[in-house]
PDB file of C-alpha atoms in Angstrom:
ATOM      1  CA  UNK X   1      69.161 102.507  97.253  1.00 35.00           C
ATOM      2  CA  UNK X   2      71.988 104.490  99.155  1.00 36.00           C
ATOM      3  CA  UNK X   3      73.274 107.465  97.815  1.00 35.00           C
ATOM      4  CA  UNK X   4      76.895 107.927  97.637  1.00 38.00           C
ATOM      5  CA  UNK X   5      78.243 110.449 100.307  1.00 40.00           C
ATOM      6  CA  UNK X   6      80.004 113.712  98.835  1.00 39.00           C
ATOM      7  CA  UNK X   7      83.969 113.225  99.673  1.00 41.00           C
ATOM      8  CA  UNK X   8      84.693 114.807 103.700  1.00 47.00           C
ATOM      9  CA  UNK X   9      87.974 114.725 105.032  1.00 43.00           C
ATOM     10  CA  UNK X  10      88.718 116.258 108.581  1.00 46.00           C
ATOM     11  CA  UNK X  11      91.820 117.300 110.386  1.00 41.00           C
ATOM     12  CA  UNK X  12      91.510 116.565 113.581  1.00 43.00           C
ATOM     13  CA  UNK X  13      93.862 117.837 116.370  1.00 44.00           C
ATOM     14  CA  UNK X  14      96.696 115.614 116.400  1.00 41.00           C
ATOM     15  CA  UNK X  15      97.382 116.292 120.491  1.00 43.00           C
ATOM     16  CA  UNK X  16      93.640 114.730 120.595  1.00 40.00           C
ATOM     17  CA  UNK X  17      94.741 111.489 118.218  1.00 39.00           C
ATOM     18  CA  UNK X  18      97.494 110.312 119.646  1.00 44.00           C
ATOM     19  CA  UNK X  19      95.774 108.295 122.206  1.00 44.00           C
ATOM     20  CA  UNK X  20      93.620 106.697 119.232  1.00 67.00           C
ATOM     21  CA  UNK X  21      95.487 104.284 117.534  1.00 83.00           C
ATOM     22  CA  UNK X  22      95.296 105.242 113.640  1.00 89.00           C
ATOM     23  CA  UNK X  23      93.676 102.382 111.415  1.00 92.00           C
ATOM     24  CA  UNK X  24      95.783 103.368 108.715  1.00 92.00           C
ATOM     25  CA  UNK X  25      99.200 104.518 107.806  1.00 90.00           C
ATOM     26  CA  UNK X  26     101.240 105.700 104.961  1.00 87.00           C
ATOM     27  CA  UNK X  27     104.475 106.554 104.080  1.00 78.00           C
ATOM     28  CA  UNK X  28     105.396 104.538 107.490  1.00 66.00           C
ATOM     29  CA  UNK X  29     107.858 101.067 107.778  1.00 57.00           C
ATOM     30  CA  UNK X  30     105.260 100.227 110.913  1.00 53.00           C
ATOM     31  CA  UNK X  31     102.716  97.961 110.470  1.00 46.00           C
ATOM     32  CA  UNK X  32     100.433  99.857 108.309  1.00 56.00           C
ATOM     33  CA  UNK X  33      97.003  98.844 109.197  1.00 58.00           C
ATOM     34  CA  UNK X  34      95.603  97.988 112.733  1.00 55.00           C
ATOM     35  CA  UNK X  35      93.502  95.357 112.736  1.00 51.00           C
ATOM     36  CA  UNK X  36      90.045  95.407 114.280  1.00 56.00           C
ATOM     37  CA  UNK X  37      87.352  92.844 114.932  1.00 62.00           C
ATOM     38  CA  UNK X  38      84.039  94.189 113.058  1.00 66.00           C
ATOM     39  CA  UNK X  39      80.805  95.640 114.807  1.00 74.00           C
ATOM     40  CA  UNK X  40      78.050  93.732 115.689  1.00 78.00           C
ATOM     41  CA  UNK X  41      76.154  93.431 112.557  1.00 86.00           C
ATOM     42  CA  UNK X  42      79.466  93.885 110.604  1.00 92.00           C
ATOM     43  CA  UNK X  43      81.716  91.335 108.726  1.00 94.00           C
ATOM     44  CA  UNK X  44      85.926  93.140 108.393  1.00 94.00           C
ATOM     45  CA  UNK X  45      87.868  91.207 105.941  1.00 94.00           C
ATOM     46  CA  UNK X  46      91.471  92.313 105.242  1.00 95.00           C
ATOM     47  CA  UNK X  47      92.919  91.357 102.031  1.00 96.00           C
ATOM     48  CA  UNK X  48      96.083  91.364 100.121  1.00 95.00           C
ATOM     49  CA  UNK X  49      96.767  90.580  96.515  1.00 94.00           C
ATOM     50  CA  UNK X  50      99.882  91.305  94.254  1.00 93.00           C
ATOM     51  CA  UNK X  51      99.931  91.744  90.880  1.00 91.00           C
ATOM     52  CA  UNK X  52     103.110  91.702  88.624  1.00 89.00           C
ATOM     53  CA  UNK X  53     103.333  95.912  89.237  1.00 87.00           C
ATOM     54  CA  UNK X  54     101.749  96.530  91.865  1.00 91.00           C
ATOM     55  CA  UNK X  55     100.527  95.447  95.851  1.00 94.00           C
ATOM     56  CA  UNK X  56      97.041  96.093  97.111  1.00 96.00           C
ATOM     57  CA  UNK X  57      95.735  95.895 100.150  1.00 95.00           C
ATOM     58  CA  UNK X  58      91.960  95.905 100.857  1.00 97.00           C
ATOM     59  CA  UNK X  59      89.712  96.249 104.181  1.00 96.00           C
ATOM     60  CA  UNK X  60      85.789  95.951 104.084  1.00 96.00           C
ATOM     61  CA  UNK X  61      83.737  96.816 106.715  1.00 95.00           C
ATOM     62  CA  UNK X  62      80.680  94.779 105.054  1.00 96.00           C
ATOM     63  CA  UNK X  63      76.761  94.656 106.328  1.00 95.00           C
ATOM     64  CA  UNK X  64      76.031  91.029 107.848  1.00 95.00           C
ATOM     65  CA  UNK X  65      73.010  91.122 105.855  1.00 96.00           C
ATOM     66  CA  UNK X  66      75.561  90.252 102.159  1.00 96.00           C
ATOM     67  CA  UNK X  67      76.653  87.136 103.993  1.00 96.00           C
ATOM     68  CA  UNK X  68      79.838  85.805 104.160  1.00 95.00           C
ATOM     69  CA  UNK X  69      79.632  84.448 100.831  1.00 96.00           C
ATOM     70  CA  UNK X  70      78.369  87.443  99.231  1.00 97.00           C
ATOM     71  CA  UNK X  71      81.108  89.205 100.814  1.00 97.00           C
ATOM     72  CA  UNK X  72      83.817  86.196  99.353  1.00 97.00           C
ATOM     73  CA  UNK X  73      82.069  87.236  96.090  1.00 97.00           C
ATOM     74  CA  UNK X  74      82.267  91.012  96.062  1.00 97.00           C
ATOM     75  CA  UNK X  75      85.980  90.768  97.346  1.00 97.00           C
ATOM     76  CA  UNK X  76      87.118  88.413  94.172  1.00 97.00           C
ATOM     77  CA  UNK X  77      85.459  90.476  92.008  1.00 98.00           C
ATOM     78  CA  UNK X  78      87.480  93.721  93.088  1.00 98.00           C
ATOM     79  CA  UNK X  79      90.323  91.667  93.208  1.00 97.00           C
ATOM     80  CA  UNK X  80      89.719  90.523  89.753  1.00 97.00           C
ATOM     81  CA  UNK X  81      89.410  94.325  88.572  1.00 97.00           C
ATOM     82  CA  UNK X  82      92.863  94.924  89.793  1.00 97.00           C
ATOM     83  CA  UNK X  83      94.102  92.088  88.055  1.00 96.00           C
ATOM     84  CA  UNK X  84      92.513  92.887  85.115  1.00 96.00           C
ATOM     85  CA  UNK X  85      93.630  96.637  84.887  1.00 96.00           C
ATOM     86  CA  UNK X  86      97.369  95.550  85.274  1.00 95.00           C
ATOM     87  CA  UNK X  87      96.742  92.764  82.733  1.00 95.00           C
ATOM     88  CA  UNK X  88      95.046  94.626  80.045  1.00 96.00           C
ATOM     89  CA  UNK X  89      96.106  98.325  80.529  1.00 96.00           C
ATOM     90  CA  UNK X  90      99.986  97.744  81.830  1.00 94.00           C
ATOM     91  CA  UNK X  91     102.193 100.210  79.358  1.00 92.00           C
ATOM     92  CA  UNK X  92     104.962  97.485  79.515  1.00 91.00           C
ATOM     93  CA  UNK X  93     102.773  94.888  78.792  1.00 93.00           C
ATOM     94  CA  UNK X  94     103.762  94.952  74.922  1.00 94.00           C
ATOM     95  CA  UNK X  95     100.011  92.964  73.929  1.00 95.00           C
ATOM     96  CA  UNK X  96      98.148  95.759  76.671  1.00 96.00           C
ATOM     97  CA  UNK X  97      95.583  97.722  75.219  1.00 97.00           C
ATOM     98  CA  UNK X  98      97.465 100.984  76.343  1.00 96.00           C
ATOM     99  CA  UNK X  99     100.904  99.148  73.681  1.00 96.00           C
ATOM    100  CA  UNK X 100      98.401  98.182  70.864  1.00 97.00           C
ATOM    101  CA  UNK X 101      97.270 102.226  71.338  1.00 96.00           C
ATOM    102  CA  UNK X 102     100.604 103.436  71.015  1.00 94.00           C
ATOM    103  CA  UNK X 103     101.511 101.454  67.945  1.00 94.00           C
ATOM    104  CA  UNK X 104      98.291 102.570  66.249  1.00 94.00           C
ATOM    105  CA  UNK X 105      96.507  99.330  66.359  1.00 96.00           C
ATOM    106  CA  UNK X 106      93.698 100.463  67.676  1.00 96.00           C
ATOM    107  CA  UNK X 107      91.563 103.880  68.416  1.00 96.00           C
ATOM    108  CA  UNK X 108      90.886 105.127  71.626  1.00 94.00           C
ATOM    109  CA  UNK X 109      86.882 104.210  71.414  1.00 95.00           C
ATOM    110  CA  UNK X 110      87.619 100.544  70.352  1.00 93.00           C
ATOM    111  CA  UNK X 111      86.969 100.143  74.344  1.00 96.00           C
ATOM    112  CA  UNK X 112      85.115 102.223  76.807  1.00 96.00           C
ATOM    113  CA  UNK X 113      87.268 101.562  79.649  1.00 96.00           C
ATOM    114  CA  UNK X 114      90.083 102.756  77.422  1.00 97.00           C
ATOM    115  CA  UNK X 115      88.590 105.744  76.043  1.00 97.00           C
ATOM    116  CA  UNK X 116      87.651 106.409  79.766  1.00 97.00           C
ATOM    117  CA  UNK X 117      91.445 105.888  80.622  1.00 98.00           C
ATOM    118  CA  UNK X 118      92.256 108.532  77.355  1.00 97.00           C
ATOM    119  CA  UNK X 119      89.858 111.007  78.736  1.00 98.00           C
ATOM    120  CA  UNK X 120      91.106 110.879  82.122  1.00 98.00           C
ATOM    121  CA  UNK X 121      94.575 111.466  80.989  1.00 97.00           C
ATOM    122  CA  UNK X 122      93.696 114.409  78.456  1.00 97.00           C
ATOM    123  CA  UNK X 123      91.887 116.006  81.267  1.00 98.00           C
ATOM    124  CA  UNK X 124      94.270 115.727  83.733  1.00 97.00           C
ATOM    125  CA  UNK X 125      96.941 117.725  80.971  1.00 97.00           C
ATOM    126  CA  UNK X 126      94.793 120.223  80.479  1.00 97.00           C
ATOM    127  CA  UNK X 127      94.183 120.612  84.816  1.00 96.00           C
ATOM    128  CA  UNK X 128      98.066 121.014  85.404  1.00 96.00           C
ATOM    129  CA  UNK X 129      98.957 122.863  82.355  1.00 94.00           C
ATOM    130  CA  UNK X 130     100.510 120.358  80.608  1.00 95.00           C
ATOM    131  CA  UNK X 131     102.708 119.047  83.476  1.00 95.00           C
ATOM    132  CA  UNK X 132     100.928 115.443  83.571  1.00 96.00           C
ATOM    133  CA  UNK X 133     101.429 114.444  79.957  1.00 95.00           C
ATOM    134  CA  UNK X 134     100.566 110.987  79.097  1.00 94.00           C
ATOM    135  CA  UNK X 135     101.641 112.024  75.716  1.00 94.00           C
ATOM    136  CA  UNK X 136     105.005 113.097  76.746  1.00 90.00           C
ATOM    137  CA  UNK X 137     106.503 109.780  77.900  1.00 83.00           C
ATOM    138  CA  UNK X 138     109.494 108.390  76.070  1.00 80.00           C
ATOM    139  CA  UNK X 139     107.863 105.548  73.745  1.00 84.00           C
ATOM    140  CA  UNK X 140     104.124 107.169  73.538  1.00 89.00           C
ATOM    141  CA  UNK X 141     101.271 107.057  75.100  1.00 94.00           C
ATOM    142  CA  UNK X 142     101.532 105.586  78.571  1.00 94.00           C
ATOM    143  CA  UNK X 143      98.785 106.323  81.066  1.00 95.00           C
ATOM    144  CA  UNK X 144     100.911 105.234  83.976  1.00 92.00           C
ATOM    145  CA  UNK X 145     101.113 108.671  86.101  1.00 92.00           C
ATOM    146  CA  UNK X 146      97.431 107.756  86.896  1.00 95.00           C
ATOM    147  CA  UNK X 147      96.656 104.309  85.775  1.00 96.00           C
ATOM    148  CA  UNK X 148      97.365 103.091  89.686  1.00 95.00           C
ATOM    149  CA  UNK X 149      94.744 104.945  91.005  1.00 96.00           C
ATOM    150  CA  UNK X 150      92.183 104.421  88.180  1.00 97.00           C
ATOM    151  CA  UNK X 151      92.821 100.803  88.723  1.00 97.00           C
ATOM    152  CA  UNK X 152      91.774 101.262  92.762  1.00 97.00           C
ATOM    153  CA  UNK X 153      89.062 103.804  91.904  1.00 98.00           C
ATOM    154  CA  UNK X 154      87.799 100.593  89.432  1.00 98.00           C
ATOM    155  CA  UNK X 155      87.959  98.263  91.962  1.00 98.00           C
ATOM    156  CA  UNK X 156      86.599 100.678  94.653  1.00 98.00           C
ATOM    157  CA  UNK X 157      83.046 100.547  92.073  1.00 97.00           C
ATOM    158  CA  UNK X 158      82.729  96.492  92.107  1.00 98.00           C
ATOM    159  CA  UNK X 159      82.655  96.311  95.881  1.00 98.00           C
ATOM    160  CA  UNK X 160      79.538  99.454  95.786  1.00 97.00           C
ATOM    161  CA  UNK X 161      78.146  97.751  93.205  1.00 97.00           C
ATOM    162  CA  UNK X 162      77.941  94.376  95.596  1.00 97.00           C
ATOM    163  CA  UNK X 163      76.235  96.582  98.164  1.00 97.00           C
ATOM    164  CA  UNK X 164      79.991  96.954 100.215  1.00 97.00           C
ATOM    165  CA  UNK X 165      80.286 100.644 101.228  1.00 97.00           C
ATOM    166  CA  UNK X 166      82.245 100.822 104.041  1.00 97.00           C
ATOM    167  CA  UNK X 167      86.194  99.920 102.931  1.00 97.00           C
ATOM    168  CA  UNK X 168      89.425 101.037 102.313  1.00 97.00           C
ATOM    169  CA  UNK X 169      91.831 100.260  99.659  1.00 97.00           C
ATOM    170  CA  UNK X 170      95.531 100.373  99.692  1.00 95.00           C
ATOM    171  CA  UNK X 171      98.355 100.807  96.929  1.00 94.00           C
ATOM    172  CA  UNK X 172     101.689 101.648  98.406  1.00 88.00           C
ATOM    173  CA  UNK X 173     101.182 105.133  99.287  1.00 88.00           C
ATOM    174  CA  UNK X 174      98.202 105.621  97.943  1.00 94.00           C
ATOM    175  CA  UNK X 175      94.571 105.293  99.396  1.00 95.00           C
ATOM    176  CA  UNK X 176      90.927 105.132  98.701  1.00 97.00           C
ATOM    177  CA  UNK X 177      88.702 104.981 101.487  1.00 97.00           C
ATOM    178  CA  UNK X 178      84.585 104.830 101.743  1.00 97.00           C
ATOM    179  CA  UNK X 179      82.410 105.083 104.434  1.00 96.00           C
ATOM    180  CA  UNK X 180      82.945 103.930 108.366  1.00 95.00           C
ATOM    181  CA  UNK X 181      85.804 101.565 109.544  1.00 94.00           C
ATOM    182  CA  UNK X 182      84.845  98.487 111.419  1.00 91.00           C
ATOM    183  CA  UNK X 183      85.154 100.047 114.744  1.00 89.00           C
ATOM    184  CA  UNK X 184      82.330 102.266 113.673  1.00 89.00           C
ATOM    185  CA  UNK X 185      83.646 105.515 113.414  1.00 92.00           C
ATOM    186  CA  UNK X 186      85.713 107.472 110.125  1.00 95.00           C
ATOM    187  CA  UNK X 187      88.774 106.089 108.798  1.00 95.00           C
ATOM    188  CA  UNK X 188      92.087 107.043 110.970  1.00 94.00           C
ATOM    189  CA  UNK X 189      94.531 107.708 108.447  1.00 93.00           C
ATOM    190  CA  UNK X 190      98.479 108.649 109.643  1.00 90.00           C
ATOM    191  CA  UNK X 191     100.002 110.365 106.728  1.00 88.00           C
ATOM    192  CA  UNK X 192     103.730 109.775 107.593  1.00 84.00           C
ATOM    193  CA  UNK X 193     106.419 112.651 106.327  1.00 77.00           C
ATOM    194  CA  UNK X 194     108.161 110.861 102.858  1.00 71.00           C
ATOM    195  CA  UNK X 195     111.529 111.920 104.047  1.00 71.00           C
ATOM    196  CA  UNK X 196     111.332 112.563 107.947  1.00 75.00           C
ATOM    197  CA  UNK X 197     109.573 110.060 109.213  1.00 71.00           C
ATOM    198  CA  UNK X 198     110.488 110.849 113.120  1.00 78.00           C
ATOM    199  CA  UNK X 199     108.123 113.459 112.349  1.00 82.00           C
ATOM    200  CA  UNK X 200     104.474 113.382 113.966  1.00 85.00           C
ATOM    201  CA  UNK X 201     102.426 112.233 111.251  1.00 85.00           C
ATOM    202  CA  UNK X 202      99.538 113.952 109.299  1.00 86.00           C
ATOM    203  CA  UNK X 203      96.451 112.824 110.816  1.00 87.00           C
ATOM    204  CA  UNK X 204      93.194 112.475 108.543  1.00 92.00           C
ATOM    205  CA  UNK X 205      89.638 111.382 109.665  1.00 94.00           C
ATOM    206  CA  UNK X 206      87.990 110.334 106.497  1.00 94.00           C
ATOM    207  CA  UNK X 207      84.699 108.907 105.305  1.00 95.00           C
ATOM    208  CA  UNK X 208      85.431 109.341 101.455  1.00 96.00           C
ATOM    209  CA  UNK X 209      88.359 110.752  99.992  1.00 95.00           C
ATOM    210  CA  UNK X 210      91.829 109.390  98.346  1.00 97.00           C
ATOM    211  CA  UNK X 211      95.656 110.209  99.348  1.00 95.00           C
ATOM    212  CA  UNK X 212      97.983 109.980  95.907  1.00 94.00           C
ATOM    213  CA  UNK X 213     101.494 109.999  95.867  1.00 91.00           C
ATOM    214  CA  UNK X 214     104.203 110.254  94.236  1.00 87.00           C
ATOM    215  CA  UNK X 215     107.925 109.845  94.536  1.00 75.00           C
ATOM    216  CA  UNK X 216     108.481 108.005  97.846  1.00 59.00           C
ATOM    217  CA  UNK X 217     108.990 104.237  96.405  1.00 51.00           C
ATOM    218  CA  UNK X 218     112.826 105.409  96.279  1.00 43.00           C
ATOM    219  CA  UNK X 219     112.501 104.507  92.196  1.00 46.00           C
ATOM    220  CA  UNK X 220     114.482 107.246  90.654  1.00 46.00           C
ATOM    221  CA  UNK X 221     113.767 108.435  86.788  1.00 46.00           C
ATOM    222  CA  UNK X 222     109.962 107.126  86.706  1.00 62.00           C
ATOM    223  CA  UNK X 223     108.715 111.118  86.476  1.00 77.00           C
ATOM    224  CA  UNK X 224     109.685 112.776  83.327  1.00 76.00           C
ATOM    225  CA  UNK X 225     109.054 117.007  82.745  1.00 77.00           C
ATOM    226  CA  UNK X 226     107.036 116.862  79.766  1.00 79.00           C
ATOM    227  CA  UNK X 227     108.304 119.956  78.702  1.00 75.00           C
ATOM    228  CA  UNK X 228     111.604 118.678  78.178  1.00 75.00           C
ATOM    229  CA  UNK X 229     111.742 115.329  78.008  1.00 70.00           C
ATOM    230  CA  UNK X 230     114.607 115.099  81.153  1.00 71.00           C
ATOM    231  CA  UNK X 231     113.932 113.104  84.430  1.00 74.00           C
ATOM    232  CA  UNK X 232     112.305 115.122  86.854  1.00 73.00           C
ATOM    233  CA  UNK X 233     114.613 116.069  89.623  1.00 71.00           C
ATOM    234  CA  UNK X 234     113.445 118.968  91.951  1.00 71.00           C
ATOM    235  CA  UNK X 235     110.950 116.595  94.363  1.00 71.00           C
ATOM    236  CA  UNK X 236     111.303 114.367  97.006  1.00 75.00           C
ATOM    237  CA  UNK X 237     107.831 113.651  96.882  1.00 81.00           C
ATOM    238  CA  UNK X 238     104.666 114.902  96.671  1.00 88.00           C
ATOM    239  CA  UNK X 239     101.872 113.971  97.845  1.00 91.00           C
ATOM    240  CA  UNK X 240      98.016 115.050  97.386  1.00 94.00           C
ATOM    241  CA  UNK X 241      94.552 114.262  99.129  1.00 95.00           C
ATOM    242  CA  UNK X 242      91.131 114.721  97.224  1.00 96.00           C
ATOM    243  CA  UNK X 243      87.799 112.752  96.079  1.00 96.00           C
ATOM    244  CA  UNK X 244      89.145 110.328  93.456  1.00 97.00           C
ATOM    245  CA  UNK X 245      92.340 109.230  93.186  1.00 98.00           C
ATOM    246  CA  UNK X 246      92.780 108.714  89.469  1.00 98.00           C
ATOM    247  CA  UNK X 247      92.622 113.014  90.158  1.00 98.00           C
ATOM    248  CA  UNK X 248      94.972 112.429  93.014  1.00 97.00           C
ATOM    249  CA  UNK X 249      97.318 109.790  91.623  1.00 96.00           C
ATOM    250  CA  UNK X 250      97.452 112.281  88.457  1.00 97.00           C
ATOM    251  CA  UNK X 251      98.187 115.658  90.553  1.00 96.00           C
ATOM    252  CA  UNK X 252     100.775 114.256  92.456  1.00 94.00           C
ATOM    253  CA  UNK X 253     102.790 113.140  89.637  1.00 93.00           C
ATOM    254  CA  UNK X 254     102.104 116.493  87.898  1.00 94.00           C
ATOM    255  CA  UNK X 255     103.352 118.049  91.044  1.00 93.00           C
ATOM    256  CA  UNK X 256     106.263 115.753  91.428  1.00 90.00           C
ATOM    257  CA  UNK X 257     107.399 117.010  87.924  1.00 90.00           C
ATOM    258  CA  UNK X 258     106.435 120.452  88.190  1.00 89.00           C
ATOM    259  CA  UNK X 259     107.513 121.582  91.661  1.00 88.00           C
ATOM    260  CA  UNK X 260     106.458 124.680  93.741  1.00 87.00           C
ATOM    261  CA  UNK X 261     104.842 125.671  90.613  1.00 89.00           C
ATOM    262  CA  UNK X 262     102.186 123.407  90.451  1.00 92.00           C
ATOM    263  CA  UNK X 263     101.090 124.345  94.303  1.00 92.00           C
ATOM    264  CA  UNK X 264      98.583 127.110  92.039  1.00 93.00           C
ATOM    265  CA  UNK X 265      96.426 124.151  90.938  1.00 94.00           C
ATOM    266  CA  UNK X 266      95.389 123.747  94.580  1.00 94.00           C
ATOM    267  CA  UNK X 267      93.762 126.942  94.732  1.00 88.00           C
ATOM    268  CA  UNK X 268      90.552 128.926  94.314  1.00 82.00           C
ATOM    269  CA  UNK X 269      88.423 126.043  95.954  1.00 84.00           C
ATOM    270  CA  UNK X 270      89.649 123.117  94.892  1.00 90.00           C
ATOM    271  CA  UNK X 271      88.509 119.853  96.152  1.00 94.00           C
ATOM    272  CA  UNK X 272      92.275 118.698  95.826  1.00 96.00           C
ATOM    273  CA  UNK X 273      94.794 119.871  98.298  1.00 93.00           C
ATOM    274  CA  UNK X 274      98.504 118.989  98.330  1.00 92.00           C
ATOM    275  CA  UNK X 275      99.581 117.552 101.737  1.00 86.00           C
ATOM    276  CA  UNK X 276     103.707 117.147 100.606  1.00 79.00           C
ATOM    277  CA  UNK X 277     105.450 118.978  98.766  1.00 70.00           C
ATOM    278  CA  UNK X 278     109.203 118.463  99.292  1.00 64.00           C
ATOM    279  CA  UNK X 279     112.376 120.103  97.213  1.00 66.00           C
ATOM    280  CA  UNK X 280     115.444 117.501  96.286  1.00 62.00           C
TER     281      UNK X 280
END
């Protein structure tokens, strides 16, 4: 049985990274991932599905041992997950779970993955005072702040439970990586500036860990201030690194809507740190 490694990130020198090539980047219009033949003993797939809402990218660094059939399996089963998430969960999906919730068709504990999905989103309210509110959305209840990254994080579990722990998962700007890439060594991770992208990039060595992010899709009006019910205006973008990005995904919209303020929840030891942070 292998034992899930506790989330490490490192920040390397950047001088020293430059003359690795990153196997990862976000927020960039290059070519986001670098594509490299597996170890020996290794099988690297590279995958890319879209749903209706959303694009995903995923990477596995897989043990020859699973086969490559094994590994065909594990992969449509993730991909499946995502699929299923967007399908069943989507807030403007008007037969979703999260719709029937709203209109008071059902309870929260008709379904554990929805309860799990309520939970989530209550305890992510009461982590940024109030400032993620899935509550507080025009229309109801609509999970959507985190539901991206709770849909990766899902996914993320079907290819450990296949014995795959070595991958990376993409969403737009967001990120969930496990374990060693296929050339062996942590996942290279180029976190590109959301509004100056000339800039060097944020450089992150990672063997478990998750970037969120929010505001950089150029979609305007898709935060609102729970406190007021007005679009939130005062970010750019923010964007946040941490162990599970349904925490991640959640923070960064919090912080998105919240501005400097919301820098306090990074504090005090937290296993969450905000990476961007940008004014209008």
């Amino acid at each position: 049985m292998r034992i899930d490694e506790q989330p490490r990130t490192r920040w390397p020198d950047t001088s020293a990274f430059r003359a690795r090539r990153p196997d990862l980047r976000l927020g960039s219009r290059r070519q986001r991932i670098d594509p490299a033949g597996a170890a020996e003993g290794r099988i690297a797939v590279q995958h890319t599905v879209r749903t209706p809402t959303a694009e995903y990218t995923l990477l596995l660094n897989a043990p020859e041992w699973l086969g490559r059939r094994g590994v065909g399996d594990a992969l449509r089963d993730s991909v499946a997950e995502l699929r299923a998430v967007d399908l069943t969960y989507g807030p403007n999906r008007p037969e979703s779970l999260t719709s029937m919730l709203r209109r008071g068709e059902i309870s929260p504990d008709s379904y554990p993955p929805l309860a799990d999905l309520v939970d989530r989103c209550t305890a992510m309210r009461a982590a940024t005072d109030g400032w993620f509110d899935a509550w507080a959305v025009p229309g109801g209840f609509d999970p959507g702040g985190l539901l991206g990254g709770w849909a990766v994080e899902r996914a993320a579990a079907r290819l450990r439970a296949a014995g795959i722990h070595d991958y990376a998962v993409l969403a737009g700007a967001d990120l969930v990586v496990r374990g060693h890439a296929p050339h062996g060594g942590p996942w290279r991770v180029a976190v590109h500036h959301p509004t100056t992208p000339e800039r060097a990039p944020l450089v992150l060595e990672m063997t478990a860990g998750a970037v969120g992010t929010s505001g950089v899709t150029g979609r305007q009006g898709h935060v609102v201030d729970p406190h007021t019910g007005a679009v939130a205006d005062q970010m750019v973008a923010a964007t946040v690194v941490g162990p599970d990005l349904t925490v991640a995904d959640a923070y960064a919209t919090a912080l998105y809507a919240a501005g400097p303020t919301g820098l306090a929840w990074f504090r005090g030891g937290s296993d969450y740190r905000a990476l961007f942070a940008h004014r209008r």
